[in-house]
Coordinates of C-alpha atoms in Angstrom, one line a residue:
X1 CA -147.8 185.9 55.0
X2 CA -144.0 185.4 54.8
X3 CA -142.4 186.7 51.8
X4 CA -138.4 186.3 52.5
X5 CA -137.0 183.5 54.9
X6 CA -136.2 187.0 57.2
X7 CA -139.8 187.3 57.7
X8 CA -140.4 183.4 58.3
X9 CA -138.4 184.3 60.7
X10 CA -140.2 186.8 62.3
X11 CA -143.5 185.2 62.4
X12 CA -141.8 182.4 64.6
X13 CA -141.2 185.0 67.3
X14 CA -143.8 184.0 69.7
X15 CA -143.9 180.3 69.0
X16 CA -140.2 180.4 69.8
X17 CA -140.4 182.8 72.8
X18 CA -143.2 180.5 74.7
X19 CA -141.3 177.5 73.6
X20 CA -138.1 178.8 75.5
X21 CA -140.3 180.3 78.5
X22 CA -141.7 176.6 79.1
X23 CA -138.0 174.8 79.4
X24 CA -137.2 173.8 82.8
X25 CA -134.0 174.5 84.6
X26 CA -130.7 172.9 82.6
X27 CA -132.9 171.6 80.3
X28 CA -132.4 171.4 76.3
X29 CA -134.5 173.9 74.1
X30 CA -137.6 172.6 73.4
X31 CA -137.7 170.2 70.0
X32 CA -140.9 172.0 69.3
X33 CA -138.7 174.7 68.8
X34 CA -136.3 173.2 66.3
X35 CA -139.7 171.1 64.1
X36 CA -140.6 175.0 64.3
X37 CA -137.9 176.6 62.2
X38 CA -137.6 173.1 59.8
X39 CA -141.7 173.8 59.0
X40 CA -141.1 176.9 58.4
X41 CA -138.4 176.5 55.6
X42 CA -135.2 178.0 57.9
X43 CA -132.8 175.6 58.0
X44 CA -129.4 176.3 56.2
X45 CA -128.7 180.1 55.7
X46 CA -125.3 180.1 55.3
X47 CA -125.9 176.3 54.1
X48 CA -124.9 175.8 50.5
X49 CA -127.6 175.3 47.7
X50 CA -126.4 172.5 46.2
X51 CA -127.0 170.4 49.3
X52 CA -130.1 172.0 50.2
X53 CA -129.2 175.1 52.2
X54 CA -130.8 178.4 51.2
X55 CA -126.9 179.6 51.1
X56 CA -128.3 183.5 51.8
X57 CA -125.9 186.7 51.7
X58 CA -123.7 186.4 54.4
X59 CA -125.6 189.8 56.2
X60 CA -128.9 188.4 55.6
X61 CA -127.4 185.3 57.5
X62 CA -126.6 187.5 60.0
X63 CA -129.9 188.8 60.3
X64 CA -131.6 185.3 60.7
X65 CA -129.4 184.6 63.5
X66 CA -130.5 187.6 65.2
X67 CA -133.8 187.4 64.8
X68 CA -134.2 183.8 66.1
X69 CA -132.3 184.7 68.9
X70 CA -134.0 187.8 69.6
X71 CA -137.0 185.1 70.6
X72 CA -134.4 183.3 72.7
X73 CA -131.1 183.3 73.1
X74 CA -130.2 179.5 73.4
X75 CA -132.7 178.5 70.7
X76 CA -130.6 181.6 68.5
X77 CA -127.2 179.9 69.9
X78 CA -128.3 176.1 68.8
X79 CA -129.8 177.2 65.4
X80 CA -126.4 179.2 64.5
X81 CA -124.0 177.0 65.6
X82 CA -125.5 174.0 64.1
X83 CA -125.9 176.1 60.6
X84 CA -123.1 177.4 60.7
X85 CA -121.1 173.6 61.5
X86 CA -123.3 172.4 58.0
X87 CA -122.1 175.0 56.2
X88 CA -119.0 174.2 56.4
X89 CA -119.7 170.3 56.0
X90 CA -121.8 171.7 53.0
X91 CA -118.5 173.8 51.3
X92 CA -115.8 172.2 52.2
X93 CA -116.5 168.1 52.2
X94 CA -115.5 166.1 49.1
X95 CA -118.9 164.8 47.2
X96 CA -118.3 161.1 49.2
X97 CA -118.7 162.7 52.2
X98 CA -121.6 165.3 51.6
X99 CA -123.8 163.1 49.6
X100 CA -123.6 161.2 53.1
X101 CA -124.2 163.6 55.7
X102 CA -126.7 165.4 53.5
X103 CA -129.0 162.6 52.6
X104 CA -131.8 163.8 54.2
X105 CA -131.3 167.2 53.8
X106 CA -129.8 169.8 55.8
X107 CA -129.1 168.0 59.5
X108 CA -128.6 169.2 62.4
X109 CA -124.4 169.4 63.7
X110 CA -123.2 169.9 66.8
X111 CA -120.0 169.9 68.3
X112 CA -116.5 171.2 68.9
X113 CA -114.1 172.3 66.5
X114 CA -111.2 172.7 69.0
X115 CA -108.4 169.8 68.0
X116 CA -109.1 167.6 71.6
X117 CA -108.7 164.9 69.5
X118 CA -106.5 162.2 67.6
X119 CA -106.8 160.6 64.8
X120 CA -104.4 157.7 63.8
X121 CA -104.6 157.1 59.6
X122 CA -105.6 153.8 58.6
X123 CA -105.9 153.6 55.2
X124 CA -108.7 155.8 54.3
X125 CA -109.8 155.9 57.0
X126 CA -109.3 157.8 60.5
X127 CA -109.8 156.1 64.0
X128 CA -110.6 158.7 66.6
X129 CA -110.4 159.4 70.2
X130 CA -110.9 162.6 71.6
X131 CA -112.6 164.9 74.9
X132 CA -114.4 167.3 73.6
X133 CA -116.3 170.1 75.6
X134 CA -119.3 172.9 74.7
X135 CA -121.5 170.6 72.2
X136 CA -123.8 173.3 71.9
X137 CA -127.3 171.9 70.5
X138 CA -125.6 168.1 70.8
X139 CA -128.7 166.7 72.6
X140 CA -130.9 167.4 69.4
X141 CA -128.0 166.5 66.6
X142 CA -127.7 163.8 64.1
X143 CA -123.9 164.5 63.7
X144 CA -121.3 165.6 65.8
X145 CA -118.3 167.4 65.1
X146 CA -114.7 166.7 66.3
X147 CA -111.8 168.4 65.9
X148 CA -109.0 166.7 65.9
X149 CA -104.8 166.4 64.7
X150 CA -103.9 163.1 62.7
X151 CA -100.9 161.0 63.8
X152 CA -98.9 160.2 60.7
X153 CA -97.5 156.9 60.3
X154 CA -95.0 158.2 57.7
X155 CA -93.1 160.7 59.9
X156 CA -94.8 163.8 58.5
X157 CA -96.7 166.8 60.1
X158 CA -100.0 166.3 61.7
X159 CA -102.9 168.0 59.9
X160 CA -105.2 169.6 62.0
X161 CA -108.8 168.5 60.4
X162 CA -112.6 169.3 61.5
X163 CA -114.9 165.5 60.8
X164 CA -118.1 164.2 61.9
X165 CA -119.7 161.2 63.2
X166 CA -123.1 160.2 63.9
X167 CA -124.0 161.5 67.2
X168 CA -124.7 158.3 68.4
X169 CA -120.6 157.5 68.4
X170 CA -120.7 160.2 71.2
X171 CA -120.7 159.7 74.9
X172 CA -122.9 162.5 76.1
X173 CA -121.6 163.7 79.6
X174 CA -125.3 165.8 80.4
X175 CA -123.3 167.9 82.3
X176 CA -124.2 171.7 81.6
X177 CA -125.5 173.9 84.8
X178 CA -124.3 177.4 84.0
X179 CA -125.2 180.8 84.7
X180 CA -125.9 181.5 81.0
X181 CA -127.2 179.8 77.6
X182 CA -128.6 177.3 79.9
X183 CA -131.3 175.8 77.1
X184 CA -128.1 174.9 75.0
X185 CA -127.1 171.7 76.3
X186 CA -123.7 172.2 75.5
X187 CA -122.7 169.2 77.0
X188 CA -118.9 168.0 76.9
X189 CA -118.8 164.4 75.3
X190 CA -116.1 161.6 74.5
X191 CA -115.3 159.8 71.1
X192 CA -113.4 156.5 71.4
X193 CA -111.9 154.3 68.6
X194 CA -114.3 155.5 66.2
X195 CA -113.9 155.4 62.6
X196 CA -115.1 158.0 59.6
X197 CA -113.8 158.3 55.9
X198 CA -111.3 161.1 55.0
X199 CA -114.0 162.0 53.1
X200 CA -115.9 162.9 56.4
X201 CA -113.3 166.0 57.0
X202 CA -111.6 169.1 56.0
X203 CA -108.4 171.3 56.6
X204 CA -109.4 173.6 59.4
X205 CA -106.9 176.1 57.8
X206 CA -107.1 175.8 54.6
X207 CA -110.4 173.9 53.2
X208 CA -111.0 172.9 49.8
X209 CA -114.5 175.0 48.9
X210 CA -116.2 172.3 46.6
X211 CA -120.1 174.1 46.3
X212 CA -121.6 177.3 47.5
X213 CA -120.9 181.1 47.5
X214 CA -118.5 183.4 47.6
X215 CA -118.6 183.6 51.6
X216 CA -117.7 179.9 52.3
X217 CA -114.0 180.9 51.1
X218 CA -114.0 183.5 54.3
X219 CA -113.1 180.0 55.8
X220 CA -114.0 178.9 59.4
X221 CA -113.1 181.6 61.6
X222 CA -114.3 184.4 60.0
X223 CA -118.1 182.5 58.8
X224 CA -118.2 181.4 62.8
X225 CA -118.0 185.3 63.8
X226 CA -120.5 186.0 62.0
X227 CA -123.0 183.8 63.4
X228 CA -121.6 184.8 66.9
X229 CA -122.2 188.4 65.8
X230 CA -125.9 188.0 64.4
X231 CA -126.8 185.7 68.4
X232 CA -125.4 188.8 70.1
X233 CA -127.1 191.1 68.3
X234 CA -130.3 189.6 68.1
X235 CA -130.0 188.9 72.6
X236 CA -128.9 192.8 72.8
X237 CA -132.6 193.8 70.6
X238 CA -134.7 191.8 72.6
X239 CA -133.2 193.4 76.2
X240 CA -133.3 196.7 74.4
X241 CA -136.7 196.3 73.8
X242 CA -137.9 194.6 77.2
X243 CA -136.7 198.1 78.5
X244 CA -138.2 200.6 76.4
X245 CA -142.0 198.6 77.1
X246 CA -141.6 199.0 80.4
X247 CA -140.9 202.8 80.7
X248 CA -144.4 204.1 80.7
X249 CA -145.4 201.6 83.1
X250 CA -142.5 202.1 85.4
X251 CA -141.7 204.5 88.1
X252 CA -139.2 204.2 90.4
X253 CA -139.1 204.3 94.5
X254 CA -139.4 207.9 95.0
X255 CA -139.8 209.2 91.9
X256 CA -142.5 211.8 90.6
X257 CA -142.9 210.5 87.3
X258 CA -142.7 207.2 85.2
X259 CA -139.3 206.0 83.3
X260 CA -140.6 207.4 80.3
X261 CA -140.8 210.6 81.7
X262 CA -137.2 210.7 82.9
X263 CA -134.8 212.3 81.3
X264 CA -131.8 210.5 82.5
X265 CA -133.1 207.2 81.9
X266 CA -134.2 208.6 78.1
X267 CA -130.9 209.6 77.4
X268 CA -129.2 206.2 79.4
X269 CA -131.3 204.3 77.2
X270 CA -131.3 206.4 73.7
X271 CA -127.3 206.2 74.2
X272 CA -127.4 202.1 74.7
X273 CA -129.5 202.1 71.4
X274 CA -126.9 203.9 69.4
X275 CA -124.3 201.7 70.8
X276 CA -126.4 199.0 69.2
X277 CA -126.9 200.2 66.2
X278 CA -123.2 201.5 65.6
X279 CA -122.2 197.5 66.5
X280 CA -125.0 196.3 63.6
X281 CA -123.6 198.7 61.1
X282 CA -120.2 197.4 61.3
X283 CA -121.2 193.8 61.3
X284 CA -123.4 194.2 58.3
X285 CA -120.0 196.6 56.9
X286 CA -117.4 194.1 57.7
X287 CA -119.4 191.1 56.2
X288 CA -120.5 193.1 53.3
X289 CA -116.9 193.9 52.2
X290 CA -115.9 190.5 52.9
X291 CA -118.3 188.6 50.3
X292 CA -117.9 191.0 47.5
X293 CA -114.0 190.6 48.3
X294 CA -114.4 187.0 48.1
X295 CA -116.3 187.6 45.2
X296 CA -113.5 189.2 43.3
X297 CA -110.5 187.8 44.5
X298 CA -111.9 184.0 45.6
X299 CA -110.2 184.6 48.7
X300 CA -110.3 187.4 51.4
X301 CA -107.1 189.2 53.3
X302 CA -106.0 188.6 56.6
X303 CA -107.2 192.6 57.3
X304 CA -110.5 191.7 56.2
X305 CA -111.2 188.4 57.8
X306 CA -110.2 189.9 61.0
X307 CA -112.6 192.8 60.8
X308 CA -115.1 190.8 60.7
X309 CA -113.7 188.7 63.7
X310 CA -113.2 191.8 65.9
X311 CA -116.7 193.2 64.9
X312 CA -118.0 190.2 66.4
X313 CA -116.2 190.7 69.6
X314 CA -117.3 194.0 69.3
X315 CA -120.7 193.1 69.6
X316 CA -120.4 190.4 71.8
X317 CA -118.5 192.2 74.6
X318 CA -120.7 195.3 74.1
X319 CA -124.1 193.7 74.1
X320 CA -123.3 192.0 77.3
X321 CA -122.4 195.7 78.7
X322 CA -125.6 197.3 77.2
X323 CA -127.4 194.0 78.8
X324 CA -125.9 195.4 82.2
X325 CA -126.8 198.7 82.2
X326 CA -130.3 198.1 80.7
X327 CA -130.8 195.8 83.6
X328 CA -129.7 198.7 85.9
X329 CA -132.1 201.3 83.6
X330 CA -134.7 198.3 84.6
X331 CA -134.5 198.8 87.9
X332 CA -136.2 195.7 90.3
X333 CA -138.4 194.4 87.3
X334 CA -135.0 193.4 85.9
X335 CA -134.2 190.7 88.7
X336 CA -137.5 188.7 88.3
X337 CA -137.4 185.7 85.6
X338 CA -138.3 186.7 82.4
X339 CA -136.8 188.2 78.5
X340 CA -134.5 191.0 80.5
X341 CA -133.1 188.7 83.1
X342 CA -132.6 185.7 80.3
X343 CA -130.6 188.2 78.2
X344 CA -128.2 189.3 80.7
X345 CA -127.2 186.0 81.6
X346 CA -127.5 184.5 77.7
X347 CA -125.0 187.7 76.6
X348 CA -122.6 187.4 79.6
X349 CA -122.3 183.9 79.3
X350 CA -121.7 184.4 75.2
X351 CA -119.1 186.9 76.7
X352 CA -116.7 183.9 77.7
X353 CA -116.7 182.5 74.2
X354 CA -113.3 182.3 72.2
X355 CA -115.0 184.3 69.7
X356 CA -115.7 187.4 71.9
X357 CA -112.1 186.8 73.1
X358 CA -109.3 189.4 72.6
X359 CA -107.8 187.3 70.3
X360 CA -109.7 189.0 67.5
X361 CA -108.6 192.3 68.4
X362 CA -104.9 191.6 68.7
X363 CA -104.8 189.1 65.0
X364 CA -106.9 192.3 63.4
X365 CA -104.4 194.7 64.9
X366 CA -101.1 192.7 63.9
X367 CA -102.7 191.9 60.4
X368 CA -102.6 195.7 60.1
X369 CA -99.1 196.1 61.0
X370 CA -98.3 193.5 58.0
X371 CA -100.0 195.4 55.5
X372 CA -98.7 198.8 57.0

């Protein structure tokens, strides 16, 4: 019986993983999927308390990323990215707007962050129009985020602010056929003229952290890593792991024994496995250092932030080259549909996010040079 949300989490492996194997082509994950993890008590890791979240450490959050996307990769994608978008709905709205978007509980977000949108002031209110692209999980949501810059009418600086609207103020395009992540449905969609309260957003910059833990004043970019960090390494386990079961079974055109019984593919795969477990290491270091700096200070430095941004890259961009080369190590069985295939696309595709971008590695390395 589960003792620890982590091991909830583990007991949905095969519900989760014959969910994902029964989605057809460019199709959303499976809603069995998502009534799944709410049954089982797993919504809101990172979520705070106060509005129902289970508002975890911030490496056991990790971990319950990874393990849901060790089952599948695009239910692990949805079920981050929509925890990690109430989170920060959960932190950083005034009580107004949280006592409204968590009525019910902890919902379901989906949605871009980027600032494709504009928001004219009127009064208290915002009026909206935006494109937005990548709302990852959007088919299942009851809110969608938007991104956006305000136009002032008094001649002073836009803000850039992160809001959200019921989904159904969303024109969703449908269009997603990818080579990756293709459960997500991380369809582009259109706003247009629509309304929300102030109270329905935060500074993207600098947000206001009204309830939860010492992690929700990492802010946005840092708290997104993470969840990108705990999808990649939860994909990276599950190809590691497709391998290693086939290697007694396996033998290769040619060859007088089984993979198992190879030395080079022993060592090819015994060196992908430390590169693995280096990665996981420095995640769990990087967001370790960060809570208990938030902790102490309230706040975390630019150094740290960015060290856990560029240990998310790390992860990211290697997981997709250990997917590679295990599909190599795989040989043929590698090509046919199936958890090793799934992963190679799912990580190369996560490969192409902002967040596995060299962005991280060039603000980590210039935040050095400042405190040089």
């Amino acid at each position: 019986m589960a003792t620890t949300p982590l091991d909830a989490a583990r007991d949905l492996f095969d519900t989760l993983d014959a969910a994902a194997a029964r989605v057809p082509a460019g199709e959303p994950m499976a809603e069995s999927s998502l009534d799944a993890l709410e049954g089982a008590g797993l919504y809101g890791p990172m979520v705070p308390k106060a509005v129902g979240g289970l508002e975890l450490p911030l490496a056991d959050v990790v971990d319950m990323y990874a393990e849901v996307s060790r089952a599948d990769g695009s239910t692990g994608w949805c079920y981050f990215a929509a925890d990690v978008a109430a989170a920060f709905f959960g932190a950083y709205l005034p009580d107004e707007g949280a006592d409204e978007v968590f009525a019910g509980g902890v919902p379901v977000v989906a949605g871009q962050f980027a600032p494709n949108g504009t928001a004219t002031v009127d009064g208290d209110e915002l009026v909206l129009t935006g494109d937005y692209q990548f709302g990852s999980g959007i088919a299942h949501a009851a809110w969608a985020g938007a991104g956006m810059m305000t136009v002032p009418d008094d001649g002073s600086d836009p803000a850039y602010l992160m809001g959200c609207l019921p989904v159904n103020r969303a024109e969703l395009k449908g269009n997603w056929d990818v080579l990756g992540l293709q459960a997500t449905a991380s369809y582009d969609y259109a706003i247009r003229e629509a309304r929300l309260p102030r109270a329905r957003t935060f500074d993207f910059f600098a947000p206001v952290v009204h309830r939860g833990a010492p992690m929700h004043a990492l802010g946005v970019l840092p708290l997104t890593a993470a969840g990108h960090a705990g999808w990649a390494l939860g994909v990276t386990r599950r190809v590691l792991d497709e391998v290693l079961a086939l290697a007694r079974g396996t033998t290769r055109m040619g060859a007088p024994t089984s993979l198992a019984e190879s030395e080079r593919f022993l060592f090819e795969l015994g060196a992908l496995e430390g590169r693995y477990r280096a990665g996981r290491a420095w995640v769990r270091e990087a967001c370790e250092e960060a809570e208990a700096e938030a902790a102490r200070d309230g706040a975390v430095s630019a150094v740290t932030a960015n060290l856990v941004r560029e240990a998310c890259r790390h992860v990211n961009q290697g997981g997709a080259d250990i997917a590679r080369e295990a599909y190599l190590l795989a040989g043929t069985k590698g090509l046919r549909a199936g958890p090793i295939e799934r992963g190679f696309r799912d990580l190369h595709a996560g490969a192409q996010h902002f967040f596995a971008s060299p962005s991280a590695a060039i603000d980590l390395t210039r935040s050095l040079l400042d405190d040089a």
